[in-house]
Amino acid sequence: MFTSQGPTLRELAVQALSSIEHGYDLLAPKFDHTPFRTPGRFLTVTTEALRPFGPFAAGLDVCCGTGAGVEALLPLCTERVTGVDFSAGMLAAAAEAVPEPGGTTVDWVRADARALPFGEAFDVAVSFGAFGHFLPAERPALFAGVYRALRPGGLFAFPVGAPQPFGSRWYWAMLGFDGAMRVRNLLWRPSFVMYYRTFPLGAVRADLAEAGFDVGTRALEEFGRRPDGSPHWRLVVARKPDPDRAG
């Protein structure tokens, strides 16, 4: 799972016993050599799925990590793309890894995603692989912050996978991981919130709607469909209403 350039077992153990912020500061220099980085295929598919909605002037990557989502937004945004994360280490790695193309400004902002410091500044926002760090009770603040950050008519988009079939290898792997994290957080401080089974699509849609978004989904056909015909992956597309375009 890890390349020779990735973190050692000891480094991963130290990270897992740290806070989320400090853990990612430690992991940042080697993060792109771990399986935790969003695979390029997901980024490409998301970019292409969003292309018909654009182009956009300004884009935001929420919990940007080392900048993979910022790179996905660059082909869609004509003026600027901003990555926000609360790990200074991840932001430093992102600034080093992501080239700034001519004509589009790239900004890096350190902030907590539950209290985003933006107001109607962006036309599109994305997030990849970060929602497991937020407990269900924290989603309303997260979504409300993204809502405030978007201009009227702006989009908030992110991929969501279908639940794993009961009894499958991945089902038990995720269940086991979440169980181990809950035990860890009961026994050790500071806590490290990272769960795979706390972001169900139905509850997420309800929270987005409560924040004010008009919520839809698009099947990401590139990842195929399950035996029941439902897609393995969907792109959630939540739009901030634009009163000037009503009716």
Coordinates of C-alpha atoms in Angstrom, one line a residue:
M1 CA 0.0 0.0 0.0
F2 CA 2.9 2.3 0.7
T3 CA 5.9 3.1 -1.6
S4 CA 9.5 3.2 -0.2
Q5 CA 9.1 7.0 -0.2
G6 CA 6.1 6.8 2.1
P7 CA 5.9 6.9 5.9
T8 CA 7.3 4.2 8.1
L9 CA 5.2 2.1 10.4
R10 CA 6.6 4.1 13.3
E11 CA 5.8 7.4 11.6
L12 CA 2.2 6.3 11.0
A13 CA 1.9 5.2 14.7
V14 CA 3.1 8.6 15.9
Q15 CA 0.6 10.3 13.5
A16 CA -2.3 8.1 14.7
L17 CA -1.6 9.1 18.3
S18 CA -1.5 12.8 17.5
S19 CA -4.3 15.3 17.0
I20 CA -5.6 15.6 13.4
E21 CA -3.8 18.8 12.8
H22 CA -0.5 17.7 14.2
G23 CA -0.8 14.3 12.6
Y24 CA -1.2 15.8 9.2
D25 CA 1.6 18.2 9.8
L26 CA 3.9 15.2 10.4
L27 CA 2.5 13.2 7.5
A28 CA 2.5 16.1 5.0
P29 CA 6.0 15.6 3.4
K30 CA 5.2 11.9 2.5
F31 CA 1.4 12.2 2.1
D32 CA 1.4 11.9 -1.7
H33 CA 3.2 8.6 -1.3
T34 CA 0.4 7.0 0.7
P35 CA -3.0 5.5 -0.4
F36 CA -4.7 8.3 1.5
R37 CA -4.2 10.7 -1.4
T38 CA -7.2 10.9 -3.7
P39 CA -6.5 8.8 -6.8
G40 CA -6.0 10.8 -10.0
R41 CA -8.9 9.0 -11.7
F42 CA -11.4 10.4 -9.2
L43 CA -10.0 13.9 -9.7
T44 CA -10.2 13.6 -13.5
V45 CA -13.7 12.2 -13.5
T46 CA -14.9 15.0 -11.2
T47 CA -13.3 17.7 -13.3
E48 CA -15.1 16.3 -16.4
A49 CA -18.4 16.0 -14.6
L50 CA -18.2 19.6 -13.5
R51 CA -17.0 21.0 -16.9
P52 CA -20.6 21.4 -18.3
F53 CA -21.4 23.7 -15.4
G54 CA -18.5 26.0 -16.0
P55 CA -16.3 27.8 -16.6
F56 CA -16.1 29.3 -13.2
A57 CA -14.2 32.4 -12.1
A58 CA -13.2 31.3 -8.7
G59 CA -12.9 27.9 -7.1
L60 CA -12.4 26.6 -3.5
D61 CA -11.0 23.2 -2.4
V62 CA -12.2 22.5 1.1
C63 CA -9.7 20.5 3.2
C64 CA -7.2 20.7 0.3
G65 CA -4.5 18.7 1.8
T66 CA -1.5 18.6 -0.6
G67 CA -3.5 20.3 -3.3
A68 CA -5.0 17.4 -5.4
G69 CA -8.4 19.1 -5.6
V70 CA -6.8 22.5 -6.4
E71 CA -5.2 20.9 -9.4
A72 CA -8.6 19.4 -10.4
L73 CA -10.2 22.9 -10.3
L74 CA -7.5 24.7 -12.3
P75 CA -8.8 23.6 -15.7
L76 CA -12.3 24.9 -14.7
C77 CA -11.5 28.3 -13.2
T78 CA -10.5 31.4 -15.1
E79 CA -9.3 33.7 -12.3
R80 CA -8.3 32.0 -9.1
V81 CA -8.4 28.8 -7.1
T82 CA -8.0 28.7 -3.3
G83 CA -7.1 25.7 -1.1
V84 CA -8.1 25.8 2.5
D85 CA -6.8 23.4 5.2
F86 CA -6.0 23.7 8.9
S87 CA -2.7 21.8 8.7
A88 CA 0.2 24.2 8.0
G89 CA 2.3 21.2 7.0
M90 CA -0.2 20.1 4.3
L91 CA -0.5 23.7 3.0
A92 CA 3.3 24.0 2.7
A93 CA 3.5 20.7 0.8
A94 CA 0.6 21.9 -1.5
A95 CA 2.3 25.2 -2.3
E96 CA 5.4 23.3 -3.3
A97 CA 3.7 20.6 -5.3
V98 CA 1.1 22.6 -7.3
P99 CA 2.4 24.9 -10.0
E100 CA 0.7 28.2 -10.5
P101 CA -0.4 28.4 -14.2
G102 CA -0.4 31.6 -16.1
G103 CA -3.6 33.5 -15.8
T104 CA -5.0 31.7 -12.8
T105 CA -4.0 32.7 -9.2
V106 CA -3.5 30.0 -6.6
D107 CA -4.0 30.9 -2.9
W108 CA -3.5 28.8 0.2
V109 CA -5.4 29.6 3.3
R110 CA -5.0 28.1 6.8
A111 CA -8.5 27.8 8.4
D112 CA -10.8 25.3 10.1
A113 CA -13.4 24.0 7.6
R114 CA -16.0 24.3 10.3
A115 CA -15.5 28.1 10.3
L116 CA -14.5 29.1 6.8
P117 CA -13.5 32.7 6.6
F118 CA -15.1 33.5 3.3
G119 CA -18.3 35.3 2.2
E120 CA -19.7 34.9 -1.4
A121 CA -16.2 34.7 -2.9
F122 CA -16.4 31.5 -5.0
D123 CA -18.4 30.0 -7.9
V124 CA -17.6 26.4 -7.2
A125 CA -16.3 24.4 -4.2
V126 CA -15.1 20.8 -4.0
S127 CA -13.8 18.4 -1.4
F128 CA -12.1 15.0 -1.7
G129 CA -11.6 12.4 1.0
A130 CA -12.0 14.7 4.0
F131 CA -15.5 14.1 5.3
G132 CA -14.5 11.3 7.6
H133 CA -12.8 13.9 9.8
F134 CA -16.2 15.5 10.6
L135 CA -18.7 13.9 13.1
P136 CA -22.3 14.0 11.9
A137 CA -23.0 16.8 14.4
E138 CA -20.3 18.9 12.7
R139 CA -21.7 18.7 9.2
P140 CA -24.2 21.6 9.6
A141 CA -21.4 24.0 10.4
L142 CA -19.3 22.7 7.6
F143 CA -22.0 23.0 5.0
A144 CA -23.2 26.4 6.3
G145 CA -19.6 27.7 5.9
V146 CA -19.4 26.4 2.3
Y147 CA -22.8 28.0 1.6
R148 CA -21.6 31.4 2.8
A149 CA -18.4 31.1 0.8
L150 CA -20.3 30.6 -2.5
R151 CA -21.8 33.3 -4.6
P152 CA -25.5 32.9 -5.5
G153 CA -25.8 30.1 -8.1
G154 CA -22.5 28.6 -6.9
L155 CA -21.9 24.8 -6.8
F156 CA -20.6 22.6 -4.0
A157 CA -19.6 19.2 -5.5
F158 CA -18.0 16.0 -4.2
P159 CA -18.0 12.3 -5.0
V160 CA -19.7 9.8 -2.6
G161 CA -19.4 6.1 -2.9
A162 CA -22.2 3.6 -2.4
P163 CA -22.3 1.6 0.8
Q164 CA -20.2 -1.6 0.6
P165 CA -22.3 -4.8 0.4
F166 CA -22.8 -6.5 3.8
G167 CA -20.2 -9.2 4.3
S168 CA -17.8 -7.9 1.6
R169 CA -14.1 -7.5 2.4
W170 CA -14.4 -3.7 2.3
Y171 CA -17.5 -3.7 4.5
W172 CA -15.6 -5.5 7.3
A173 CA -12.4 -3.5 6.7
M174 CA -14.3 -0.2 7.1
L175 CA -16.3 -1.5 10.1
G176 CA -13.1 -2.7 11.7
F177 CA -11.2 0.5 11.1
D178 CA -14.1 2.6 12.5
G179 CA -14.3 0.4 15.5
A180 CA -10.6 0.7 16.2
M181 CA -10.7 4.5 15.9
R182 CA -13.6 4.6 18.4
V183 CA -11.6 2.6 20.9
R184 CA -8.5 4.7 20.3
N185 CA -10.5 7.9 20.9
L186 CA -12.0 6.5 24.1
L187 CA -8.6 5.6 25.5
W188 CA -6.3 8.4 24.1
R189 CA -6.2 12.1 23.9
P190 CA -6.1 14.2 21.8
S191 CA -8.7 12.5 19.7
F192 CA -8.2 11.7 16.0
V193 CA -11.5 11.8 14.2
M194 CA -11.5 9.7 11.0
Y195 CA -14.4 7.4 10.3
Y196 CA -15.5 5.8 7.0
R197 CA -19.1 5.1 7.9
T198 CA -20.4 8.4 9.1
F199 CA -21.2 10.1 5.8
P200 CA -24.3 8.3 4.4
L201 CA -25.8 10.0 1.3
G202 CA -29.3 10.3 2.7
A203 CA -28.3 12.2 5.8
V204 CA -25.8 14.3 3.9
R205 CA -28.4 15.4 1.4
A206 CA -30.7 16.4 4.3
D207 CA -28.0 18.4 5.9
L208 CA -27.1 20.2 2.6
A209 CA -30.8 21.0 2.1
E210 CA -31.0 22.3 5.7
A211 CA -28.1 24.6 4.9
G212 CA -30.0 26.1 2.0
F213 CA -28.7 24.1 -1.0
D214 CA -30.7 22.6 -3.9
V215 CA -29.2 19.1 -4.0
G216 CA -28.9 16.7 -6.9
T217 CA -26.6 13.8 -7.8
R218 CA -25.0 12.6 -11.0
A219 CA -23.9 9.0 -11.5
L220 CA -20.2 8.7 -12.2
E221 CA -20.6 6.0 -14.9
E222 CA -16.8 5.6 -15.3
F223 CA -16.9 3.6 -12.0
G224 CA -19.6 1.2 -13.1
R225 CA -22.8 0.0 -11.4
R226 CA -23.7 -2.4 -8.7
P227 CA -25.7 -5.6 -9.4
D228 CA -28.9 -3.7 -8.4
G229 CA -28.2 -1.1 -11.1
S230 CA -27.2 1.7 -8.8
P231 CA -23.9 3.5 -9.4
H232 CA -20.8 2.7 -7.4
W233 CA -20.0 6.4 -7.2
R234 CA -22.1 9.6 -7.5
L235 CA -21.2 13.2 -7.7
V236 CA -23.2 15.3 -5.3
V237 CA -24.0 18.6 -6.8
A238 CA -25.4 21.2 -4.4
R239 CA -26.3 24.6 -5.8
K240 CA -26.7 27.8 -3.8
P241 CA -30.0 29.4 -5.1
D242 CA -29.7 32.6 -7.0
P243 CA -32.7 34.9 -6.3
D244 CA -31.9 36.9 -9.5
R245 CA -32.5 33.8 -11.6
A246 CA -35.6 32.5 -9.9
G247 CA -38.4 31.7 -12.2

